[in-house]
mmCIF file of C-alpha atoms in Angstrom:
data_model
loop_
_atom_site.group_PDB
_atom_site.id
_atom_site.type_symbol
_atom_site.label_atom_id
_atom_site.label_comp_id
_atom_site.label_asym_id
_atom_site.label_seq_id
_atom_site.Cartn_x
_atom_site.Cartn_y
_atom_site.Cartn_z
ATOM 1 C CA MET A 39 0.000 0.000 0.000
ATOM 2 C CA VAL A 40 2.877 2.365 0.719
ATOM 3 C CA LEU A 41 4.284 1.787 -2.757
ATOM 4 C CA ALA A 42 0.852 2.164 -4.372
ATOM 5 C CA ALA A 43 0.239 5.460 -2.585
ATOM 6 C CA GLY A 44 3.694 6.663 -3.573
ATOM 7 C CA VAL A 45 2.984 5.798 -7.199
ATOM 8 C CA ALA A 46 -0.347 7.634 -7.037
ATOM 9 C CA GLY A 47 1.368 10.723 -5.636
ATOM 10 C CA MET A 48 4.088 10.609 -8.268
ATOM 11 C CA THR A 49 1.527 10.109 -11.042
ATOM 12 C CA ALA A 50 -0.494 13.140 -9.985
ATOM 13 C CA GLY A 51 2.588 15.292 -9.558
ATOM 14 C CA CYS A 52 4.080 14.211 -12.882
ATOM 15 C CA ALA A 53 0.823 14.760 -14.768
ATOM 16 C CA PHE A 54 1.180 18.415 -13.787
ATOM 17 C CA LEU A 55 4.944 18.816 -13.857
ATOM 18 C CA TYR A 56 5.565 17.028 -17.146
ATOM 19 C CA GLY A 57 2.162 16.957 -18.836
ATOM 20 C CA LEU A 58 1.807 20.656 -19.566
ATOM 21 C CA PRO A 59 3.441 20.354 -23.040
ATOM 22 C CA TYR A 60 0.064 18.982 -24.152
ATOM 23 C CA LEU A 61 -1.241 22.516 -23.689
ATOM 24 C CA LEU A 62 1.173 23.803 -26.369
ATOM 25 C CA PRO A 63 -1.315 23.711 -29.273
ATOM 26 C CA ARG A 64 -3.897 25.614 -27.221
ATOM 27 C CA LEU A 65 -1.347 28.171 -26.035
ATOM 28 C CA ARG A 66 -0.203 28.728 -29.609
ATOM 29 C CA ALA A 67 -3.829 29.138 -30.667
ATOM 30 C CA ASP A 68 -4.101 31.844 -27.998
ATOM 31 C CA GLY A 69 -1.388 33.803 -29.821
ATOM 32 C CA LEU A 70 1.842 32.711 -28.140
ATOM 33 C CA SER A 71 4.854 31.744 -30.246
ATOM 34 C CA LEU A 72 6.257 28.233 -29.852
ATOM 35 C CA THR A 73 9.253 29.615 -27.950
ATOM 36 C CA HIS A 74 7.111 31.659 -25.542
ATOM 37 C CA ALA A 75 4.630 28.820 -25.018
ATOM 38 C CA ALA A 76 7.516 26.419 -24.341
ATOM 39 C CA VAL A 77 8.852 28.766 -21.655
ATOM 40 C CA LEU A 78 5.419 28.813 -20.026
ATOM 41 C CA VAL A 79 5.089 25.020 -19.871
ATOM 42 C CA ALA A 80 8.622 24.839 -18.425
ATOM 43 C CA CYS A 81 7.702 27.134 -15.514
ATOM 44 C CA PRO A 82 6.791 24.286 -13.087
ATOM 45 C CA THR A 83 10.264 22.866 -13.564
ATOM 46 C CA PHE A 84 11.868 26.209 -12.728
ATOM 47 C CA GLY A 85 9.923 26.183 -9.451
ATOM 48 C CA LEU A 86 10.943 22.600 -8.826
ATOM 49 C CA LEU A 87 14.607 23.521 -9.060
ATOM 50 C CA ALA A 88 14.393 25.936 -6.156
ATOM 51 C CA THR A 89 13.029 23.430 -3.650
ATOM 52 C CA LEU A 90 14.197 19.885 -4.430
ATOM 53 C CA VAL A 91 17.232 19.842 -2.146
ATOM 54 C CA GLY A 92 15.232 21.496 0.623
ATOM 55 C CA TRP A 93 12.420 18.955 0.353
ATOM 56 C CA GLY A 94 15.019 16.168 0.402
ATOM 57 C CA ALA A 95 16.636 17.562 3.549
ATOM 58 C CA LEU A 96 13.221 17.787 5.230
ATOM 59 C CA ALA A 97 12.528 14.151 4.295
ATOM 60 C CA ASP A 98 15.899 13.080 5.770
ATOM 61 C CA ARG A 99 15.064 14.868 8.998
ATOM 62 C CA TYR A 100 11.296 14.495 9.469
ATOM 63 C CA GLY A 101 10.142 11.643 7.226
ATOM 64 C CA GLU A 102 8.485 11.283 3.880
ATOM 65 C CA ARG A 103 4.727 11.205 4.502
ATOM 66 C CA GLY A 104 4.273 14.763 5.735
ATOM 67 C CA VAL A 105 6.653 16.198 3.150
ATOM 68 C CA ILE A 106 4.853 14.564 0.202
ATOM 69 C CA ALA A 107 1.342 15.367 1.446
ATOM 70 C CA LEU A 108 2.201 18.996 2.211
ATOM 71 C CA GLY A 109 3.805 19.615 -1.150
ATOM 72 C CA LEU A 110 1.130 17.962 -3.287
ATOM 73 C CA GLY A 111 -1.637 19.667 -1.337
ATOM 74 C CA GLY A 112 -0.019 23.071 -1.820
ATOM 75 C CA ALA A 113 0.439 22.449 -5.541
ATOM 76 C CA GLY A 114 -3.209 21.464 -5.897
ATOM 77 C CA LEU A 115 -4.436 24.627 -4.192
ATOM 78 C CA VAL A 116 -2.290 26.858 -6.399
ATOM 79 C CA LEU A 117 -3.473 25.062 -9.551
ATOM 80 C CA LEU A 118 -7.094 25.572 -8.510
ATOM 81 C CA GLY A 119 -6.479 29.311 -8.579
ATOM 82 C CA ALA A 120 -4.484 29.344 -11.821
ATOM 83 C CA PRO A 121 -7.481 29.731 -14.183
ATOM 84 C CA ALA A 122 -8.443 32.957 -12.419
ATOM 85 C CA VAL A 123 -5.217 34.804 -13.280
ATOM 86 C CA SER A 124 -4.855 36.886 -16.423
ATOM 87 C CA GLY A 125 -1.861 37.090 -18.730
ATOM 88 C CA PRO A 126 1.046 34.714 -19.353
ATOM 89 C CA VAL A 127 3.292 36.337 -16.730
ATOM 90 C CA ALA A 128 0.819 35.778 -13.899
ATOM 91 C CA LEU A 129 0.069 32.269 -15.098
ATOM 92 C CA GLY A 130 3.800 31.515 -15.277
ATOM 93 C CA ALA A 131 4.217 32.725 -11.695
ATOM 94 C CA CYS A 132 1.444 30.384 -10.520
ATOM 95 C CA LEU A 133 3.074 27.488 -12.325
ATOM 96 C CA VAL A 134 6.455 28.251 -10.744
ATOM 97 C CA VAL A 135 4.924 28.228 -7.245
ATOM 98 C CA ALA A 136 2.941 25.039 -7.892
ATOM 99 C CA GLY A 137 6.049 23.356 -9.305
ATOM 100 C CA ALA A 138 8.048 24.351 -6.222
ATOM 101 C CA ALA A 139 5.430 22.693 -4.017
ATOM 102 C CA ALA A 140 5.071 19.568 -6.163
ATOM 103 C CA GLY A 141 8.820 18.974 -5.935
ATOM 104 C CA SER A 142 8.242 17.280 -2.585
ATOM 105 C CA VAL A 143 7.075 14.061 -4.229
ATOM 106 C CA ASN A 144 10.171 13.877 -6.450
ATOM 107 C CA ALA A 145 12.569 14.349 -3.551
ATOM 108 C CA ALA A 146 10.878 12.252 -0.873
ATOM 109 C CA SER A 147 9.106 9.327 -2.522
ATOM 110 C CA GLY A 148 12.338 7.734 -3.754
ATOM 111 C CA ARG A 149 13.588 7.672 -0.178
ATOM 112 C CA LEU A 150 10.654 5.442 0.773
ATOM 113 C CA ILE A 151 11.975 2.785 -1.610
ATOM 114 C CA LEU A 152 15.367 2.767 0.121
ATOM 115 C CA GLY A 153 13.749 2.302 3.523
ATOM 116 C CA TRP A 154 11.102 -0.311 2.725
ATOM 117 C CA PHE A 155 12.827 -2.622 0.209
ATOM 118 C CA SER A 156 15.947 -4.774 0.257
ATOM 119 C CA PRO A 157 18.748 -4.281 -2.315
ATOM 120 C CA ALA A 158 17.531 -7.262 -4.365
ATOM 121 C CA GLU A 159 14.040 -5.717 -4.583
ATOM 122 C CA ARG A 160 14.795 -2.019 -4.989
ATOM 123 C CA GLY A 161 15.317 -1.988 -8.746
ATOM 124 C CA LEU A 162 11.848 -3.412 -9.386
ATOM 125 C CA ALA A 163 10.280 -1.282 -6.639
ATOM 126 C CA MET A 164 11.894 1.884 -7.985
ATOM 127 C CA GLY A 165 10.842 0.853 -11.485
ATOM 128 C CA ILE A 166 7.249 0.664 -10.249
ATOM 129 C CA ARG A 167 7.633 4.045 -8.579
ATOM 130 C CA GLN A 168 9.219 5.562 -11.689
ATOM 131 C CA MET A 169 6.392 4.217 -13.852
ATOM 132 C CA ALA A 170 4.473 7.124 -12.402
ATOM 133 C CA GLN A 171 6.231 9.675 -14.596
ATOM 134 C CA PRO A 172 5.188 8.212 -17.957
ATOM 135 C CA LEU A 173 1.806 7.253 -16.484
ATOM 136 C CA GLY A 174 1.283 10.863 -15.439
ATOM 137 C CA VAL A 175 2.297 12.003 -18.910
ATOM 138 C CA ALA A 176 -0.104 9.454 -20.424
ATOM 139 C CA VAL A 177 -2.965 10.793 -18.309
ATOM 140 C CA ALA A 178 -2.099 14.318 -19.416
ATOM 141 C CA ALA A 179 -1.793 13.242 -23.065
ATOM 142 C CA VAL A 180 -5.332 11.862 -23.054
ATOM 143 C CA ALA A 181 -7.039 14.521 -20.937
ATOM 144 C CA ILE A 182 -5.399 17.873 -21.610
ATOM 145 C CA PRO A 183 -5.827 18.160 -25.414
ATOM 146 C CA VAL A 184 -9.615 17.782 -25.091
ATOM 147 C CA LEU A 185 -10.052 20.124 -22.097
ATOM 148 C CA SER A 186 -10.221 23.890 -21.985
ATOM 149 C CA ARG A 187 -7.268 25.638 -20.376
ATOM 150 C CA ALA A 188 -9.259 26.187 -17.175
ATOM 151 C CA GLY A 189 -10.520 22.614 -17.266
ATOM 152 C CA ALA A 190 -6.971 21.288 -17.642
ATOM 153 C CA PHE A 191 -5.743 23.129 -14.543
ATOM 154 C CA THR A 192 -8.764 22.033 -12.511
ATOM 155 C CA PHE A 193 -8.166 18.423 -13.561
ATOM 156 C CA LEU A 194 -4.503 18.580 -12.545
ATOM 157 C CA ALA A 195 -5.369 20.267 -9.235
ATOM 158 C CA ALA A 196 -7.886 17.555 -8.365
ATOM 159 C CA GLY A 197 -5.254 14.892 -8.998
ATOM 160 C CA CYS A 198 -2.718 16.563 -6.697
ATOM 161 C CA LEU A 199 -5.217 17.135 -3.884
ATOM 162 C CA GLY A 200 -6.564 13.591 -4.068
ATOM 163 C CA ALA A 201 -3.068 12.115 -4.035
ATOM 164 C CA ALA A 202 -2.064 14.301 -1.071
ATOM 165 C CA ALA A 203 -4.984 12.950 0.946
ATOM 166 C CA LEU A 204 -4.147 9.354 -0.017
ATOM 167 C CA VAL A 205 -0.490 9.724 0.995
ATOM 168 C CA ALA A 206 -1.436 11.293 4.326
ATOM 169 C CA VAL A 207 -3.722 8.367 5.154
ATOM 170 C CA VAL A 208 -1.806 5.382 3.745
ATOM 171 C CA VAL A 209 1.943 6.058 3.794
ATOM 172 C CA ARG A 210 4.043 5.053 6.790
ATOM 173 C CA ASP A 211 7.591 6.334 7.162
ATOM 174 C CA PRO A 212 10.236 3.587 7.428
ATOM 175 C CA ALA A 213 12.305 3.286 10.586
ATOM 176 C CA ARG A 214 15.111 5.812 10.593
ATOM 177 C CA SER A 215 17.666 2.997 10.752
ATOM 178 C CA ALA A 216 16.210 1.217 7.710
ATOM 179 C CA GLY A 217 18.270 0.734 4.597
ATOM 180 C CA VAL A 218 21.887 -0.184 3.952
ATOM 181 C CA ALA A 219 24.493 2.393 3.156
ATOM 182 C CA ALA A 220 26.233 1.306 0.004
ATOM 183 C CA GLY A 221 28.635 4.181 -0.284
ATOM 184 C CA PRO A 222 31.619 5.336 1.761
ATOM 185 C CA SER A 223 31.321 6.480 5.373
ATOM 186 C CA GLY A 224 30.744 10.178 5.868
ATOM 187 C CA SER A 225 29.743 12.310 2.912
ATOM 188 C CA PRO A 226 29.174 10.206 -0.227
ATOM 189 C CA TYR A 227 30.488 13.139 -2.263
ATOM 190 C CA ARG A 228 34.067 12.369 -1.215
ATOM 191 C CA THR A 229 34.280 10.218 -4.349
ATOM 192 C CA PRO A 230 33.205 11.194 -7.903
ATOM 193 C CA VAL A 231 30.676 8.357 -8.214
ATOM 194 C CA LEU A 232 27.602 10.396 -7.313
ATOM 195 C CA LEU A 233 28.732 13.293 -9.489
ATOM 196 C CA ARG A 234 29.001 10.929 -12.458
ATOM 197 C CA LEU A 235 25.549 9.510 -11.697
ATOM 198 C CA HIS A 236 24.138 13.032 -11.484
ATOM 199 C CA GLY A 237 25.814 13.974 -14.760
ATOM 200 C CA ALA A 238 24.618 10.885 -16.630
ATOM 201 C CA GLY A 239 21.095 11.321 -15.297
ATOM 202 C CA ALA A 240 21.027 14.955 -16.407
ATOM 203 C CA LEU A 241 22.304 14.098 -19.881
ATOM 204 C CA LEU A 242 19.596 11.444 -20.293
ATOM 205 C CA VAL A 243 16.856 13.870 -19.294
ATOM 206 C CA PHE A 244 17.612 15.981 -22.377
ATOM 207 C CA PRO A 245 16.463 13.344 -24.921
ATOM 208 C CA GLN A 246 13.572 12.335 -22.675
ATOM 209 C CA PHE A 247 12.185 15.851 -22.567
ATOM 210 C CA ALA A 248 13.029 16.572 -26.190
ATOM 211 C CA VAL A 249 10.620 13.795 -27.133
ATOM 212 C CA ALA A 250 8.056 14.522 -24.394
ATOM 213 C CA THR A 251 7.907 18.256 -25.127
ATOM 214 C CA PHE A 252 8.076 18.273 -28.915
ATOM 215 C CA GLY A 253 6.670 14.880 -29.881
ATOM 216 C CA LEU A 254 3.103 16.207 -30.111
ATOM 217 C CA VAL A 255 3.945 19.351 -32.067
ATOM 218 C CA PHE A 256 6.273 17.337 -34.327
ATOM 219 C CA LEU A 257 3.379 15.055 -35.262
ATOM 220 C CA VAL A 258 1.101 18.066 -35.794
ATOM 221 C CA ASP A 259 3.589 20.172 -37.764
ATOM 222 C CA SER A 260 5.523 17.533 -39.717
ATOM 223 C CA ALA A 261 3.215 14.529 -39.989
ATOM 224 C CA ARG A 262 0.022 16.643 -40.215
ATOM 225 C CA TRP A 263 -1.744 14.776 -37.419
ATOM 226 C CA ASP A 264 -4.467 16.432 -35.353
ATOM 227 C CA ALA A 265 -3.562 17.110 -31.721
ATOM 228 C CA ALA A 266 -6.062 14.664 -30.183
ATOM 229 C CA THR A 267 -4.898 11.735 -32.332
ATOM 230 C CA ALA A 268 -1.244 12.559 -31.687
ATOM 231 C CA GLY A 269 -1.978 12.754 -27.969
ATOM 232 C CA ARG A 270 -3.546 9.295 -27.979
ATOM 233 C CA LEU A 271 -0.537 7.811 -29.786
ATOM 234 C CA LEU A 272 1.875 9.391 -27.332
ATOM 235 C CA ALA A 273 -0.279 8.187 -24.437
ATOM 236 C CA VAL A 274 0.192 4.614 -25.700
ATOM 237 C CA ALA A 275 3.935 5.297 -25.953
ATOM 238 C CA ALA A 276 3.918 6.626 -22.392
ATOM 239 C CA PHE A 277 2.395 3.373 -21.134
ATOM 240 C CA GLY A 278 5.176 1.608 -23.016
ATOM 241 C CA GLY A 279 7.666 3.850 -21.221
ATOM 242 C CA ALA A 280 6.154 2.884 -17.886
ATOM 243 C CA ALA A 281 6.607 -0.786 -18.753
ATOM 244 C CA ALA A 282 10.181 -0.074 -19.869
ATOM 245 C CA ARG A 283 11.003 1.457 -16.483
ATOM 246 C CA LEU A 284 9.546 -1.565 -14.744
ATOM 247 C CA GLY A 285 11.524 -3.930 -16.953
ATOM 248 C CA ALA A 286 14.736 -1.964 -16.486
ATOM 249 C CA GLY A 287 14.376 -2.159 -12.704
ATOM 250 C CA TRP A 288 13.770 -5.916 -12.811
ATOM 251 C CA TRP A 289 16.757 -6.316 -15.144
ATOM 252 C CA SER A 290 19.024 -4.405 -12.749
ATOM 253 C CA ASP A 291 17.980 -6.616 -9.815
ATOM 254 C CA ARG A 292 18.817 -9.732 -11.819
ATOM 255 C CA ALA A 293 22.068 -8.277 -13.199
ATOM 256 C CA GLY A 294 23.290 -7.101 -9.785
ATOM 257 C CA SER A 295 23.978 -3.646 -11.233
ATOM 258 C CA ARG A 296 21.968 -0.489 -11.906
ATOM 259 C CA THR A 297 24.601 1.134 -14.074
ATOM 260 C CA GLY A 298 25.236 -1.697 -16.546
ATOM 261 C CA PRO A 299 21.660 -1.729 -17.880
ATOM 262 C CA MET A 300 21.616 2.064 -17.680
ATOM 263 C CA ARG A 301 24.608 2.328 -20.019
ATOM 264 C CA ILE A 302 23.096 -0.080 -22.557
ATOM 265 C CA LEU A 303 19.734 1.698 -22.595
ATOM 266 C CA ALA A 304 21.462 5.060 -23.030
ATOM 267 C CA GLY A 305 23.167 3.685 -26.137
ATOM 268 C CA VAL A 306 19.850 2.449 -27.534
ATOM 269 C CA THR A 307 18.308 5.866 -26.897
ATOM 270 C CA ALA A 308 21.100 7.556 -28.822
ATOM 271 C CA GLY A 309 20.612 5.247 -31.797
ATOM 272 C CA VAL A 310 16.843 5.632 -31.988
ATOM 273 C CA LEU A 311 17.016 9.419 -31.764
ATOM 274 C CA ALA A 312 19.657 9.501 -34.495
ATOM 275 C CA LEU A 313 17.241 7.527 -36.682
ATOM 276 C CA LEU A 314 14.423 9.956 -35.845
ATOM 277 C CA ALA A 315 16.597 12.922 -36.802
ATOM 278 C CA LEU A 316 17.626 11.260 -40.061
ATOM 279 C CA ALA A 317 14.042 10.324 -40.971
ATOM 280 C CA GLY A 318 12.923 13.885 -40.325
ATOM 281 C CA ALA A 319 15.744 15.291 -42.418
ATOM 282 C CA VAL A 320 15.093 13.096 -45.487
ATOM 283 C CA GLY A 321 11.311 13.398 -45.284
ATOM 284 C CA ALA A 322 10.332 9.845 -44.282
ATOM 285 C CA PRO A 323 7.299 10.488 -42.043
ATOM 286 C CA GLY A 324 6.409 6.816 -41.538
ATOM 287 C CA VAL A 325 9.859 5.969 -40.243
ATOM 288 C CA ALA A 326 9.900 9.160 -38.192
ATOM 289 C CA VAL A 327 6.624 8.299 -36.432
ATOM 290 C CA VAL A 328 7.826 4.786 -35.569
ATOM 291 C CA ALA A 329 11.170 6.132 -34.342
ATOM 292 C CA LEU A 330 9.384 8.793 -32.273
ATOM 293 C CA VAL A 331 7.227 6.173 -30.539
ATOM 294 C CA VAL A 332 10.234 3.939 -29.809
ATOM 295 C CA ALA A 333 12.187 6.959 -28.554
ATOM 296 C CA ALA A 334 9.300 7.922 -26.261
ATOM 297 C CA VAL A 335 9.484 4.430 -24.724
ATOM 298 C CA VAL A 336 13.230 3.885 -24.416
ATOM 299 C CA SER A 337 14.253 7.442 -23.488
ATOM 300 C CA VAL A 338 12.414 7.204 -20.145
ATOM 301 C CA SER A 339 13.655 3.713 -19.249
ATOM 302 C CA THR A 340 16.847 4.747 -17.419
ATOM 303 C CA ASN A 341 15.352 7.181 -14.933
ATOM 304 C CA GLY A 342 14.557 4.673 -12.207
ATOM 305 C CA LEU A 343 17.990 3.079 -12.529
ATOM 306 C CA SER A 344 19.794 6.341 -11.872
ATOM 307 C CA PHE A 345 17.516 7.160 -8.911
ATOM 308 C CA THR A 346 18.063 3.756 -7.342
ATOM 309 C CA ALA A 347 21.832 3.930 -7.838
ATOM 310 C CA VAL A 348 21.975 7.391 -6.237
ATOM 311 C CA ALA A 349 19.859 6.379 -3.218
ATOM 312 C CA GLU A 350 21.818 3.170 -2.637
ATOM 313 C CA TYR A 351 25.223 4.766 -2.946
ATOM 314 C CA ALA A 352 24.295 7.738 -0.731
ATOM 315 C CA GLY A 353 22.781 5.532 2.003
ATOM 316 C CA PRO A 354 19.747 6.317 4.184
ATOM 317 C CA GLY A 355 21.412 9.221 5.969
ATOM 318 C CA TRP A 356 22.082 11.104 2.722
ATOM 319 C CA ALA A 357 19.495 9.694 0.312
ATOM 320 C CA GLY A 358 17.027 12.568 0.562
ATOM 321 C CA ARG A 359 19.648 15.228 -0.085
ATOM 322 C CA ALA A 360 21.416 13.209 -2.792
ATOM 323 C CA LEU A 361 18.126 12.561 -4.583
ATOM 324 C CA GLY A 362 17.299 16.249 -4.237
ATOM 325 C CA ILE A 363 20.592 17.168 -5.882
ATOM 326 C CA HIS A 364 20.036 14.516 -8.571
ATOM 327 C CA ASN A 365 16.537 15.825 -9.212
ATOM 328 C CA THR A 366 17.805 19.402 -9.334
ATOM 329 C CA GLY A 367 20.297 18.567 -12.067
ATOM 330 C CA GLN A 368 17.749 16.582 -14.043
ATOM 331 C CA ASN A 369 15.043 19.185 -13.774
ATOM 332 C CA GLY A 370 17.482 21.999 -14.535
ATOM 333 C CA VAL A 371 18.148 20.305 -17.860
ATOM 334 C CA ALA A 372 14.416 19.638 -18.286
ATOM 335 C CA ALA A 373 13.592 23.300 -17.681
ATOM 336 C CA LEU A 374 16.101 24.420 -20.302
ATOM 337 C CA THR A 375 15.132 21.758 -22.844
ATOM 338 C CA ALA A 376 11.772 23.282 -23.794
ATOM 339 C CA PRO A 377 12.872 26.883 -24.471
ATOM 340 C CA VAL A 378 16.249 25.945 -25.977
ATOM 341 C CA LEU A 379 14.873 23.321 -28.327
ATOM 342 C CA GLY A 380 11.896 25.550 -29.079
ATOM 343 C CA ALA A 381 14.347 28.076 -30.475
ATOM 344 C CA VAL A 382 16.306 25.328 -32.277
ATOM 345 C CA VAL A 383 13.141 23.992 -33.916
ATOM 346 C CA THR A 384 12.104 27.499 -34.933
ATOM 347 C CA HIS A 385 15.435 28.340 -36.576
ATOM 348 C CA ALA A 386 16.907 24.955 -37.615
ATOM 349 C CA GLY A 387 14.069 22.431 -37.630
ATOM 350 C CA TYR A 388 13.135 19.249 -35.812
ATOM 351 C CA PRO A 389 15.953 17.050 -37.217
ATOM 352 C CA VAL A 390 18.642 19.249 -35.639
ATOM 353 C CA ALA A 391 16.781 19.255 -32.322
ATOM 354 C CA PHE A 392 16.482 15.466 -32.223
ATOM 355 C CA ALA A 393 20.100 15.016 -33.346
ATOM 356 C CA SER A 394 21.269 17.118 -30.392
ATOM 357 C CA ALA A 395 19.256 14.857 -28.084
ATOM 358 C CA ALA A 396 20.975 11.807 -29.603
ATOM 359 C CA ILE A 397 24.372 13.355 -28.877
ATOM 360 C CA ALA A 398 23.416 13.920 -25.228
ATOM 361 C CA ALA A 399 22.439 10.260 -24.847
ATOM 362 C CA ALA A 400 25.731 9.165 -26.420
ATOM 363 C CA LEU A 401 27.671 11.325 -23.948
ATOM 364 C CA ALA A 402 25.762 9.691 -21.089
ATOM 365 C CA VAL A 403 27.074 6.282 -22.152
ATOM 366 C CA ALA A 404 30.608 7.447 -21.354
ATOM 367 C CA THR A 405 29.578 9.186 -18.107
ATOM 368 C CA VAL A 406 27.781 6.333 -16.313
ATOM 369 C CA PRO A 407 30.082 4.828 -13.621
ATOM 370 C CA THR A 408 30.453 1.095 -13.060
ATOM 371 C CA LEU A 409 28.836 -0.068 -9.813
ATOM 372 C CA GLN A 410 27.784 -3.439 -8.421
ATOM 373 C CA LEU A 411 25.081 -3.929 -5.798
ATOM 374 C CA ARG A 412 26.130 -4.280 -2.208
ATOM 375 C CA GLY A 413 24.059 -5.993 0.439
#
């Protein structure tokens, strides 16, 4: 039940934090340029960046249940008021504040996995937890394109408030002594292992968000699909991504390593995105659509592996802060991906944007450290 409630909280938070790109067609119809609309949908991530380490420190000190419930509840209340504001600046400010509050679930829910599951179970458990991100995106992909702007924010607010109540009732914090420290004594940052994990995780977020943010508009602009149909296709891909995260976690438990499977999947991501860029450049829309769907699945598969590796190496005394730092790096890249690639698409086209994402995934292959599980 603890894991199920954690997944529900993550799903609701991720539907808001990472599902807003499905508002891009409506925002553009309201008169915003692609670049300006992309900045607006990135605003929750900018808020997230300011609070992740703080939420993680609070979870290390006071436990996970209160931190997650407080943050999701605050995000839901802010989102309820968002439709009442006027102008993109005011709306962006609301989204920044709501994103800052919703960051609690990113920082604290991963710590629950470290406390409640053994090393041989954590990969699968974290894979289940990390399924929430593509599941949240899938929910957003189906719901947001067919809702009004006000309806979309009300829908997302209801999800956050409902999940906050569920977490408050169901979740139990693990004993403070739970978990096994896998890393060195003292600060785990005395070695470069965590820094390499943070770097690889950040590099792999770039292709993930390149596809998540621009997949819909790519299908609309280049393949001439309507937004609702494109949203349904990407929702199916998001469910595939959820299954890929689950499978990657199970694989890492069996392999006795989080980083070995992570390196292989990063290489596959690079190859698929290179194919997508090439298909877009030569005008092969059928190949491009297939490559986009595969990229949407495989590009999200490594996230749970990096989270589990960070939590295990940091140990229970540092896991909240280390995951907060990891999340900050990942979401910093995510926040920049939308506006930067929006400008790239505007001036150079989709193939260049997807090629840059392939390069980032290839760099991650060389950055991932080699680690084996420790009991």
